[in-house]
Amino acid sequence: MTKTSVAMKANKTAMILLVLGLLTIIFPLYMTVVIAFKQPSEMTNSISGILSLPKSWNLDNFREAMQVTDFWNSLKNSLLITGVTVVVSVLIHSLMGYALGRNKKSKFYNFVYLFIVSGMFVPFAILMMPLAKQTAELGLANWAGVIILYVVFYMPMNVLLYSGYLVNIPMALEEAARVDGASTWRTYWTIIFPIMRPMHATVAVLTALAVWNDVMTPLVIMAGTSQNTLPLAQLNFQSQFGTNYNLAFASYLLSLIPILVFYIICQKQILNGVVNGAVK
């Protein structure tokens, strides 16, 4: 078998996998859009009835969904929690990743690094009830407490990403800065932090996606308050008697727009971060 035939086979396999991957994305998105614009009377039990296009494309479901979820207030809370979490995470986790990544030869720093990263293996279900009680006792059963918990929850993964990315940044840059009289603190903020911009974008998007779509943490911590996030507000469409899928899917589309715009803005930096993180 020649190299050309092997390459052609690999290209065909890649194309088949690409088409399958595209279908797994397009089909759920198509269903979401179609159901969001349909009326309940158009939802039949037959497959053709579910897959068919709506008879009229109007925004009635979206208007009603915004009223049911108190959309603008819920959007404000989601933007506040997600925005503050992302900013604080980028600032703190990048600094921790730098401190731990540059000192892995030290047994103490290596132990701290492994201890922090091991937090990825602790499920939230184990911590749920103790955290709910502690935040209530500390007066943090609000958006501030949720932000603090998010910063801690996503610390292991973000520190892992930042410390791994530092491998691609040569020590010569820091040594040259020290020769010029720059302190470690100044070297980090003026040289290292700007260089890690692609990883900042990657961490920002991953953290924002996780925070934006999370239901469990706000539900446990902010239960009984009026501070609903968009995922919490969308629980209004579910009852013990059923789910209003038309309004729910309309609400899902509305909540998808802000995070999709954020991803598109950061897309170029994310690709650079992935490529740079993969090549030494």
PDB file of C-alpha atoms in Angstrom:
ATOM      1  CA  MET A   1       0.000   0.000   0.000  1.00  0.00           C
ATOM      2  CA  THR A   2       1.521   3.321  -1.084  1.00  0.00           C
ATOM      3  CA  LYS A   3       1.703   6.466   0.995  1.00  0.00           C
ATOM      4  CA  THR A   4      -0.762   8.159  -1.366  1.00  0.00           C
ATOM      5  CA  SER A   5      -3.438   5.501  -0.861  1.00  0.00           C
ATOM      6  CA  VAL A   6      -2.912   5.610   2.906  1.00  0.00           C
ATOM      7  CA  ALA A   7      -3.300   9.370   2.874  1.00  0.00           C
ATOM      8  CA  MET A   8      -6.490   9.138   0.765  1.00  0.00           C
ATOM      9  CA  LYS A   9      -7.945   6.571   3.173  1.00  0.00           C
ATOM     10  CA  ALA A  10      -7.133   8.803   6.127  1.00  0.00           C
ATOM     11  CA  ASN A  11      -8.764  11.794   4.396  1.00  0.00           C
ATOM     12  CA  LYS A  12     -11.952   9.791   3.697  1.00  0.00           C
ATOM     13  CA  THR A  13     -12.114   8.636   7.304  1.00  0.00           C
ATOM     14  CA  ALA A  14     -11.590  12.196   8.500  1.00  0.00           C
ATOM     15  CA  MET A  15     -14.372  13.452   6.195  1.00  0.00           C
ATOM     16  CA  ILE A  16     -16.797  10.780   7.447  1.00  0.00           C
ATOM     17  CA  LEU A  17     -16.017  11.668  11.068  1.00  0.00           C
ATOM     18  CA  LEU A  18     -16.373  15.368  10.262  1.00  0.00           C
ATOM     19  CA  VAL A  19     -19.813  14.825   8.661  1.00  0.00           C
ATOM     20  CA  LEU A  20     -20.976  12.711  11.612  1.00  0.00           C
ATOM     21  CA  GLY A  21     -19.736  15.336  14.051  1.00  0.00           C
ATOM     22  CA  LEU A  22     -21.479  18.067  12.064  1.00  0.00           C
ATOM     23  CA  LEU A  23     -24.757  16.143  12.106  1.00  0.00           C
ATOM     24  CA  THR A  24     -24.604  15.664  15.871  1.00  0.00           C
ATOM     25  CA  ILE A  25     -24.381  19.453  16.220  1.00  0.00           C
ATOM     26  CA  ILE A  26     -26.812  20.568  13.502  1.00  0.00           C
ATOM     27  CA  PHE A  27     -29.643  18.155  14.326  1.00  0.00           C
ATOM     28  CA  PRO A  28     -30.115  19.233  18.001  1.00  0.00           C
ATOM     29  CA  LEU A  29     -29.790  22.885  16.945  1.00  0.00           C
ATOM     30  CA  TYR A  30     -32.411  22.379  14.230  1.00  0.00           C
ATOM     31  CA  MET A  31     -34.762  20.738  16.730  1.00  0.00           C
ATOM     32  CA  THR A  32     -34.260  23.566  19.195  1.00  0.00           C
ATOM     33  CA  VAL A  33     -35.050  26.269  16.636  1.00  0.00           C
ATOM     34  CA  VAL A  34     -38.061  24.441  15.177  1.00  0.00           C
ATOM     35  CA  ILE A  35     -39.644  23.639  18.550  1.00  0.00           C
ATOM     36  CA  ALA A  36     -38.990  27.173  19.816  1.00  0.00           C
ATOM     37  CA  PHE A  37     -41.068  28.667  16.985  1.00  0.00           C
ATOM     38  CA  LYS A  38     -43.871  26.088  17.059  1.00  0.00           C
ATOM     39  CA  GLN A  39     -47.130  26.328  18.951  1.00  0.00           C
ATOM     40  CA  PRO A  40     -48.133  23.519  21.364  1.00  0.00           C
ATOM     41  CA  SER A  41     -50.903  22.476  18.976  1.00  0.00           C
ATOM     42  CA  GLU A  42     -48.264  21.690  16.322  1.00  0.00           C
ATOM     43  CA  MET A  43     -46.438  19.247  18.594  1.00  0.00           C
ATOM     44  CA  THR A  44     -47.767  15.818  17.605  1.00  0.00           C
ATOM     45  CA  ASN A  45     -46.583  12.375  18.610  1.00  0.00           C
ATOM     46  CA  SER A  46     -45.440  11.508  15.086  1.00  0.00           C
ATOM     47  CA  ILE A  47     -41.835  11.983  14.025  1.00  0.00           C
ATOM     48  CA  SER A  48     -42.854  14.027  10.991  1.00  0.00           C
ATOM     49  CA  GLY A  49     -44.876  16.339  13.221  1.00  0.00           C
ATOM     50  CA  ILE A  50     -41.884  16.991  15.462  1.00  0.00           C
ATOM     51  CA  LEU A  51     -39.366  17.437  12.633  1.00  0.00           C
ATOM     52  CA  SER A  52     -41.604  19.555  10.399  1.00  0.00           C
ATOM     53  CA  LEU A  53     -41.170  23.303  10.151  1.00  0.00           C
ATOM     54  CA  PRO A  54     -43.573  25.571  12.085  1.00  0.00           C
ATOM     55  CA  LYS A  55     -46.633  26.848  10.236  1.00  0.00           C
ATOM     56  CA  SER A  56     -45.797  30.449  11.107  1.00  0.00           C
ATOM     57  CA  TRP A  57     -42.527  32.014  12.242  1.00  0.00           C
ATOM     58  CA  ASN A  58     -43.520  34.381  15.012  1.00  0.00           C
ATOM     59  CA  LEU A  59     -41.895  35.474  18.264  1.00  0.00           C
ATOM     60  CA  ASP A  60     -44.831  34.755  20.595  1.00  0.00           C
ATOM     61  CA  ASN A  61     -42.990  31.959  22.399  1.00  0.00           C
ATOM     62  CA  PHE A  62     -39.965  34.180  22.942  1.00  0.00           C
ATOM     63  CA  ARG A  63     -42.062  37.008  24.391  1.00  0.00           C
ATOM     64  CA  GLU A  64     -43.862  34.669  26.764  1.00  0.00           C
ATOM     65  CA  ALA A  65     -40.623  32.944  27.748  1.00  0.00           C
ATOM     66  CA  MET A  66     -39.064  36.305  28.628  1.00  0.00           C
ATOM     67  CA  GLN A  67     -42.038  37.108  30.867  1.00  0.00           C
ATOM     68  CA  VAL A  68     -42.039  33.733  32.618  1.00  0.00           C
ATOM     69  CA  THR A  69     -38.288  33.797  33.331  1.00  0.00           C
ATOM     70  CA  ASP A  70     -38.106  37.519  34.174  1.00  0.00           C
ATOM     71  CA  PHE A  71     -35.508  37.469  31.427  1.00  0.00           C
ATOM     72  CA  TRP A  72     -33.751  40.809  31.894  1.00  0.00           C
ATOM     73  CA  ASN A  73     -33.297  40.396  35.633  1.00  0.00           C
ATOM     74  CA  SER A  74     -32.128  36.790  35.235  1.00  0.00           C
ATOM     75  CA  LEU A  75     -29.805  37.843  32.416  1.00  0.00           C
ATOM     76  CA  LYS A  76     -28.323  40.566  34.615  1.00  0.00           C
ATOM     77  CA  ASN A  77     -27.613  38.068  37.399  1.00  0.00           C
ATOM     78  CA  SER A  78     -26.074  35.561  34.990  1.00  0.00           C
ATOM     79  CA  LEU A  79     -23.891  38.220  33.374  1.00  0.00           C
ATOM     80  CA  LEU A  80     -22.778  39.506  36.774  1.00  0.00           C
ATOM     81  CA  ILE A  81     -21.877  36.083  38.164  1.00  0.00           C
ATOM     82  CA  THR A  82     -20.222  34.885  34.950  1.00  0.00           C
ATOM     83  CA  GLY A  83     -18.308  38.115  34.286  1.00  0.00           C
ATOM     84  CA  VAL A  84     -16.913  38.510  37.796  1.00  0.00           C
ATOM     85  CA  THR A  85     -16.020  34.793  37.990  1.00  0.00           C
ATOM     86  CA  VAL A  86     -14.134  34.925  34.690  1.00  0.00           C
ATOM     87  CA  VAL A  87     -12.161  38.064  35.585  1.00  0.00           C
ATOM     88  CA  VAL A  88     -11.222  36.858  39.071  1.00  0.00           C
ATOM     89  CA  SER A  89     -10.360  33.382  37.761  1.00  0.00           C
ATOM     90  CA  VAL A  90      -8.051  34.730  35.055  1.00  0.00           C
ATOM     91  CA  LEU A  91      -6.238  37.023  37.498  1.00  0.00           C
ATOM     92  CA  ILE A  92      -5.857  34.574  40.394  1.00  0.00           C
ATOM     93  CA  HIS A  93      -5.501  31.264  38.578  1.00  0.00           C
ATOM     94  CA  SER A  94      -2.918  32.585  36.114  1.00  0.00           C
ATOM     95  CA  LEU A  95      -0.821  33.887  39.014  1.00  0.00           C
ATOM     96  CA  MET A  96      -1.113  30.559  40.833  1.00  0.00           C
ATOM     97  CA  GLY A  97      -0.275  28.649  37.662  1.00  0.00           C
ATOM     98  CA  TYR A  98       2.809  30.808  37.176  1.00  0.00           C
ATOM     99  CA  ALA A  99       4.012  30.404  40.770  1.00  0.00           C
ATOM    100  CA  LEU A 100       3.481  26.646  40.795  1.00  0.00           C
ATOM    101  CA  GLY A 101       4.579  26.003  37.214  1.00  0.00           C
ATOM    102  CA  ARG A 102       7.920  27.757  37.617  1.00  0.00           C
ATOM    103  CA  ASN A 103       8.704  25.980  40.906  1.00  0.00           C
ATOM    104  CA  LYS A 104       7.754  22.366  40.189  1.00  0.00           C
ATOM    105  CA  LYS A 105      11.276  21.218  41.052  1.00  0.00           C
ATOM    106  CA  SER A 106      10.581  22.176  44.666  1.00  0.00           C
ATOM    107  CA  LYS A 107       8.924  19.353  46.603  1.00  0.00           C
ATOM    108  CA  PHE A 108       6.698  21.798  48.476  1.00  0.00           C
ATOM    109  CA  TYR A 109       5.411  23.565  45.341  1.00  0.00           C
ATOM    110  CA  ASN A 110       4.990  20.254  43.542  1.00  0.00           C
ATOM    111  CA  PHE A 111       2.922  18.928  46.457  1.00  0.00           C
ATOM    112  CA  VAL A 112       0.758  22.079  46.437  1.00  0.00           C
ATOM    113  CA  TYR A 113       0.307  21.747  42.669  1.00  0.00           C
ATOM    114  CA  LEU A 114      -0.774  18.097  42.912  1.00  0.00           C
ATOM    115  CA  PHE A 115      -3.048  18.913  45.857  1.00  0.00           C
ATOM    116  CA  ILE A 116      -4.836  21.660  43.910  1.00  0.00           C
ATOM    117  CA  VAL A 117      -5.139  19.627  40.705  1.00  0.00           C
ATOM    118  CA  SER A 118      -6.542  16.663  42.656  1.00  0.00           C
ATOM    119  CA  GLY A 119      -9.585  18.838  43.358  1.00  0.00           C
ATOM    120  CA  MET A 120     -10.836  17.935  39.870  1.00  0.00           C
ATOM    121  CA  PHE A 121     -11.693  14.476  41.158  1.00  0.00           C
ATOM    122  CA  VAL A 122     -13.967  15.668  43.990  1.00  0.00           C
ATOM    123  CA  PRO A 123     -17.627  15.623  42.848  1.00  0.00           C
ATOM    124  CA  PHE A 124     -19.866  18.526  43.754  1.00  0.00           C
ATOM    125  CA  ALA A 125     -22.511  16.161  45.162  1.00  0.00           C
ATOM    126  CA  ILE A 126     -20.216  15.345  48.098  1.00  0.00           C
ATOM    127  CA  LEU A 127     -19.661  19.019  48.942  1.00  0.00           C
ATOM    128  CA  MET A 128     -23.187  20.218  48.225  1.00  0.00           C
ATOM    129  CA  MET A 129     -24.804  20.054  51.668  1.00  0.00           C
ATOM    130  CA  PRO A 130     -21.775  21.218  53.733  1.00  0.00           C
ATOM    131  CA  LEU A 131     -21.282  24.167  51.387  1.00  0.00           C
ATOM    132  CA  ALA A 132     -24.954  25.128  51.553  1.00  0.00           C
ATOM    133  CA  LYS A 133     -24.795  25.200  55.355  1.00  0.00           C
ATOM    134  CA  GLN A 134     -21.488  27.080  55.527  1.00  0.00           C
ATOM    135  CA  THR A 135     -22.476  29.752  53.019  1.00  0.00           C
ATOM    136  CA  ALA A 136     -25.757  30.311  54.897  1.00  0.00           C
ATOM    137  CA  GLU A 137     -23.918  30.697  58.222  1.00  0.00           C
ATOM    138  CA  LEU A 138     -21.403  33.121  56.692  1.00  0.00           C
ATOM    139  CA  GLY A 139     -24.101  35.216  55.039  1.00  0.00           C
ATOM    140  CA  LEU A 140     -22.909  34.183  51.566  1.00  0.00           C
ATOM    141  CA  ALA A 141     -26.115  32.544  50.342  1.00  0.00           C
ATOM    142  CA  ASN A 142     -26.178  34.993  47.435  1.00  0.00           C
ATOM    143  CA  TRP A 143     -24.396  35.745  44.165  1.00  0.00           C
ATOM    144  CA  ALA A 144     -21.169  36.665  46.001  1.00  0.00           C
ATOM    145  CA  GLY A 145     -21.008  33.222  47.618  1.00  0.00           C
ATOM    146  CA  VAL A 146     -21.688  31.553  44.272  1.00  0.00           C
ATOM    147  CA  ILE A 147     -18.819  33.495  42.673  1.00  0.00           C
ATOM    148  CA  ILE A 148     -16.401  32.484  45.439  1.00  0.00           C
ATOM    149  CA  LEU A 149     -17.377  28.838  45.031  1.00  0.00           C
ATOM    150  CA  TYR A 150     -16.959  29.000  41.258  1.00  0.00           C
ATOM    151  CA  VAL A 151     -13.479  30.495  41.583  1.00  0.00           C
ATOM    152  CA  VAL A 152     -12.529  27.600  43.883  1.00  0.00           C
ATOM    153  CA  PHE A 153     -14.268  24.889  41.828  1.00  0.00           C
ATOM    154  CA  TYR A 154     -12.542  25.794  38.552  1.00  0.00           C
ATOM    155  CA  MET A 155      -9.148  26.454  40.126  1.00  0.00           C
ATOM    156  CA  PRO A 156      -7.746  22.908  39.550  1.00  0.00           C
ATOM    157  CA  MET A 157      -8.414  22.822  35.807  1.00  0.00           C
ATOM    158  CA  ASN A 158      -7.318  26.409  35.211  1.00  0.00           C
ATOM    159  CA  VAL A 159      -4.093  26.018  37.207  1.00  0.00           C
ATOM    160  CA  LEU A 160      -3.367  22.860  35.209  1.00  0.00           C
ATOM    161  CA  LEU A 161      -3.864  24.734  31.927  1.00  0.00           C
ATOM    162  CA  TYR A 162      -1.773  27.744  32.933  1.00  0.00           C
ATOM    163  CA  SER A 163       1.114  25.727  34.349  1.00  0.00           C
ATOM    164  CA  GLY A 164       1.159  23.586  31.195  1.00  0.00           C
ATOM    165  CA  TYR A 165       1.176  26.659  28.964  1.00  0.00           C
ATOM    166  CA  LEU A 166       4.165  28.107  30.830  1.00  0.00           C
ATOM    167  CA  VAL A 167       6.344  25.325  29.399  1.00  0.00           C
ATOM    168  CA  ASN A 168       6.211  27.189  26.050  1.00  0.00           C
ATOM    169  CA  ILE A 169       7.445  30.467  27.567  1.00  0.00           C
ATOM    170  CA  PRO A 170      11.259  30.486  27.736  1.00  0.00           C
ATOM    171  CA  MET A 171      12.942  31.344  31.018  1.00  0.00           C
ATOM    172  CA  ALA A 172      15.321  33.610  29.079  1.00  0.00           C
ATOM    173  CA  LEU A 173      12.641  36.316  29.027  1.00  0.00           C
ATOM    174  CA  GLU A 174      12.438  36.378  32.810  1.00  0.00           C
ATOM    175  CA  GLU A 175      16.206  36.199  33.215  1.00  0.00           C
ATOM    176  CA  ALA A 176      16.621  39.170  30.890  1.00  0.00           C
ATOM    177  CA  ALA A 177      14.054  41.121  32.897  1.00  0.00           C
ATOM    178  CA  ARG A 178      15.879  40.338  36.135  1.00  0.00           C
ATOM    179  CA  VAL A 179      19.144  41.555  34.617  1.00  0.00           C
ATOM    180  CA  ASP A 180      17.371  44.837  33.827  1.00  0.00           C
ATOM    181  CA  GLY A 181      16.368  45.094  37.492  1.00  0.00           C
ATOM    182  CA  ALA A 182      12.711  44.009  37.252  1.00  0.00           C
ATOM    183  CA  SER A 183      11.214  42.233  40.247  1.00  0.00           C
ATOM    184  CA  THR A 184       9.376  38.924  39.958  1.00  0.00           C
ATOM    185  CA  TRP A 185       6.048  40.720  40.413  1.00  0.00           C
ATOM    186  CA  ARG A 186       6.793  43.253  37.657  1.00  0.00           C
ATOM    187  CA  THR A 187       8.194  40.546  35.359  1.00  0.00           C
ATOM    188  CA  TYR A 188       4.977  38.587  35.644  1.00  0.00           C
ATOM    189  CA  TRP A 189       2.548  41.437  34.995  1.00  0.00           C
ATOM    190  CA  THR A 190       4.546  43.169  32.232  1.00  0.00           C
ATOM    191  CA  ILE A 191       5.976  40.142  30.375  1.00  0.00           C
ATOM    192  CA  ILE A 192       4.422  36.785  31.304  1.00  0.00           C
ATOM    193  CA  PHE A 193       0.779  37.839  31.761  1.00  0.00           C
ATOM    194  CA  PRO A 194       0.459  39.485  28.299  1.00  0.00           C
ATOM    195  CA  ILE A 195       2.201  36.509  26.622  1.00  0.00           C
ATOM    196  CA  MET A 196      -0.406  34.154  28.103  1.00  0.00           C
ATOM    197  CA  ARG A 197      -3.248  35.988  26.332  1.00  0.00           C
ATOM    198  CA  PRO A 198      -4.299  32.941  24.245  1.00  0.00           C
ATOM    199  CA  MET A 199      -4.565  30.837  27.405  1.00  0.00           C
ATOM    200  CA  HIS A 200      -6.486  33.635  29.126  1.00  0.00           C
ATOM    201  CA  ALA A 201      -9.062  33.433  26.337  1.00  0.00           C
ATOM    202  CA  THR A 202      -9.220  29.643  26.593  1.00  0.00           C
ATOM    203  CA  VAL A 203      -9.679  29.717  30.368  1.00  0.00           C
ATOM    204  CA  ALA A 204     -12.204  32.551  30.092  1.00  0.00           C
ATOM    205  CA  VAL A 205     -14.404  30.678  27.616  1.00  0.00           C
ATOM    206  CA  LEU A 206     -14.220  27.335  29.427  1.00  0.00           C
ATOM    207  CA  THR A 207     -15.026  28.988  32.753  1.00  0.00           C
ATOM    208  CA  ALA A 208     -17.778  31.144  31.264  1.00  0.00           C
ATOM    209  CA  LEU A 209     -19.439  28.136  29.601  1.00  0.00           C
ATOM    210  CA  ALA A 210     -19.372  26.132  32.820  1.00  0.00           C
ATOM    211  CA  VAL A 211     -20.690  28.997  34.959  1.00  0.00           C
ATOM    212  CA  TRP A 212     -23.304  30.171  32.437  1.00  0.00           C
ATOM    213  CA  ASN A 213     -24.885  26.721  32.092  1.00  0.00           C
ATOM    214  CA  ASP A 214     -24.611  25.609  35.715  1.00  0.00           C
ATOM    215  CA  VAL A 215     -27.858  24.973  37.565  1.00  0.00           C
ATOM    216  CA  MET A 216     -26.871  23.025  40.667  1.00  0.00           C
ATOM    217  CA  THR A 217     -24.644  25.564  42.453  1.00  0.00           C
ATOM    218  CA  PRO A 218     -27.047  28.545  42.258  1.00  0.00           C
ATOM    219  CA  LEU A 219     -29.972  26.227  43.064  1.00  0.00           C
ATOM    220  CA  VAL A 220     -28.304  24.950  46.245  1.00  0.00           C
ATOM    221  CA  ILE A 221     -26.730  28.218  47.413  1.00  0.00           C
ATOM    222  CA  MET A 222     -29.357  30.795  46.383  1.00  0.00           C
ATOM    223  CA  ALA A 223     -32.469  28.693  46.994  1.00  0.00           C
ATOM    224  CA  GLY A 224     -35.317  30.784  48.352  1.00  0.00           C
ATOM    225  CA  THR A 225     -33.939  34.096  47.074  1.00  0.00           C
ATOM    226  CA  SER A 226     -35.137  36.180  44.145  1.00  0.00           C
ATOM    227  CA  GLN A 227     -31.681  36.154  42.546  1.00  0.00           C
ATOM    228  CA  ASN A 228     -32.361  33.741  39.705  1.00  0.00           C
ATOM    229  CA  THR A 229     -29.860  33.029  36.959  1.00  0.00           C
ATOM    230  CA  LEU A 230     -31.088  32.077  33.491  1.00  0.00           C
ATOM    231  CA  PRO A 231     -30.686  28.297  34.045  1.00  0.00           C
ATOM    232  CA  LEU A 232     -32.574  28.603  37.350  1.00  0.00           C
ATOM    233  CA  ALA A 233     -35.342  30.653  35.772  1.00  0.00           C
ATOM    234  CA  GLN A 234     -35.769  28.037  33.053  1.00  0.00           C
ATOM    235  CA  LEU A 235     -36.855  25.526  35.668  1.00  0.00           C
ATOM    236  CA  ASN A 236     -40.194  27.373  35.650  1.00  0.00           C
ATOM    237  CA  PHE A 237     -41.111  25.526  32.466  1.00  0.00           C
ATOM    238  CA  GLN A 238     -41.030  22.175  34.271  1.00  0.00           C
ATOM    239  CA  SER A 239     -43.757  21.000  36.600  1.00  0.00           C
ATOM    240  CA  GLN A 240     -44.959  17.720  38.046  1.00  0.00           C
ATOM    241  CA  PHE A 241     -47.528  17.535  35.247  1.00  0.00           C
ATOM    242  CA  GLY A 242     -45.171  18.106  32.316  1.00  0.00           C
ATOM    243  CA  THR A 243     -42.864  20.494  30.498  1.00  0.00           C
ATOM    244  CA  ASN A 244     -43.730  23.321  28.133  1.00  0.00           C
ATOM    245  CA  TYR A 245     -41.125  22.501  25.523  1.00  0.00           C
ATOM    246  CA  ASN A 246     -41.988  25.354  23.175  1.00  0.00           C
ATOM    247  CA  LEU A 247     -41.359  28.057  25.762  1.00  0.00           C
ATOM    248  CA  ALA A 248     -38.412  26.166  27.231  1.00  0.00           C
ATOM    249  CA  PHE A 249     -36.620  25.870  23.886  1.00  0.00           C
ATOM    250  CA  ALA A 250     -37.327  29.512  23.105  1.00  0.00           C
ATOM    251  CA  SER A 251     -35.729  30.418  26.432  1.00  0.00           C
ATOM    252  CA  TYR A 252     -32.748  28.162  25.678  1.00  0.00           C
ATOM    253  CA  LEU A 253     -32.129  30.013  22.418  1.00  0.00           C
ATOM    254  CA  LEU A 254     -32.298  33.382  24.164  1.00  0.00           C
ATOM    255  CA  SER A 255     -29.800  32.291  26.804  1.00  0.00           C
ATOM    256  CA  LEU A 256     -27.503  30.843  24.131  1.00  0.00           C
ATOM    257  CA  ILE A 257     -26.942  34.159  22.343  1.00  0.00           C
ATOM    258  CA  PRO A 258     -24.710  35.987  24.908  1.00  0.00           C
ATOM    259  CA  ILE A 259     -22.320  33.071  25.491  1.00  0.00           C
ATOM    260  CA  LEU A 260     -22.169  32.359  21.741  1.00  0.00           C
ATOM    261  CA  VAL A 261     -21.153  35.960  21.031  1.00  0.00           C
ATOM    262  CA  PHE A 262     -18.484  35.734  23.745  1.00  0.00           C
ATOM    263  CA  TYR A 263     -17.102  32.535  22.209  1.00  0.00           C
ATOM    264  CA  ILE A 264     -16.968  34.042  18.707  1.00  0.00           C
ATOM    265  CA  ILE A 265     -15.015  37.043  20.022  1.00  0.00           C
ATOM    266  CA  CYS A 266     -12.450  34.826  21.777  1.00  0.00           C
ATOM    267  CA  GLN A 267     -12.303  32.103  19.095  1.00  0.00           C
ATOM    268  CA  LYS A 268      -9.052  33.231  17.472  1.00  0.00           C
ATOM    269  CA  GLN A 269      -7.227  33.450  20.790  1.00  0.00           C
ATOM    270  CA  ILE A 270      -8.547  30.012  21.822  1.00  0.00           C
ATOM    271  CA  LEU A 271      -7.127  28.421  18.657  1.00  0.00           C
ATOM    272  CA  ASN A 272      -3.774  30.058  19.305  1.00  0.00           C
ATOM    273  CA  GLY A 273      -3.825  28.790  22.879  1.00  0.00           C
ATOM    274  CA  VAL A 274      -4.550  25.223  21.786  1.00  0.00           C
ATOM    275  CA  VAL A 275      -1.828  25.259  19.127  1.00  0.00           C
ATOM    276  CA  ASN A 276       0.795  26.855  21.368  1.00  0.00           C
ATOM    277  CA  GLY A 277      -0.089  24.534  24.218  1.00  0.00           C
ATOM    278  CA  ALA A 278       0.383  21.486  22.025  1.00  0.00           C
ATOM    279  CA  VAL A 279       3.799  22.398  20.602  1.00  0.00           C
ATOM    280  CA  LYS A 280       6.917  22.876  22.692  1.00  0.00           C
TER     281      LYS A 280
END
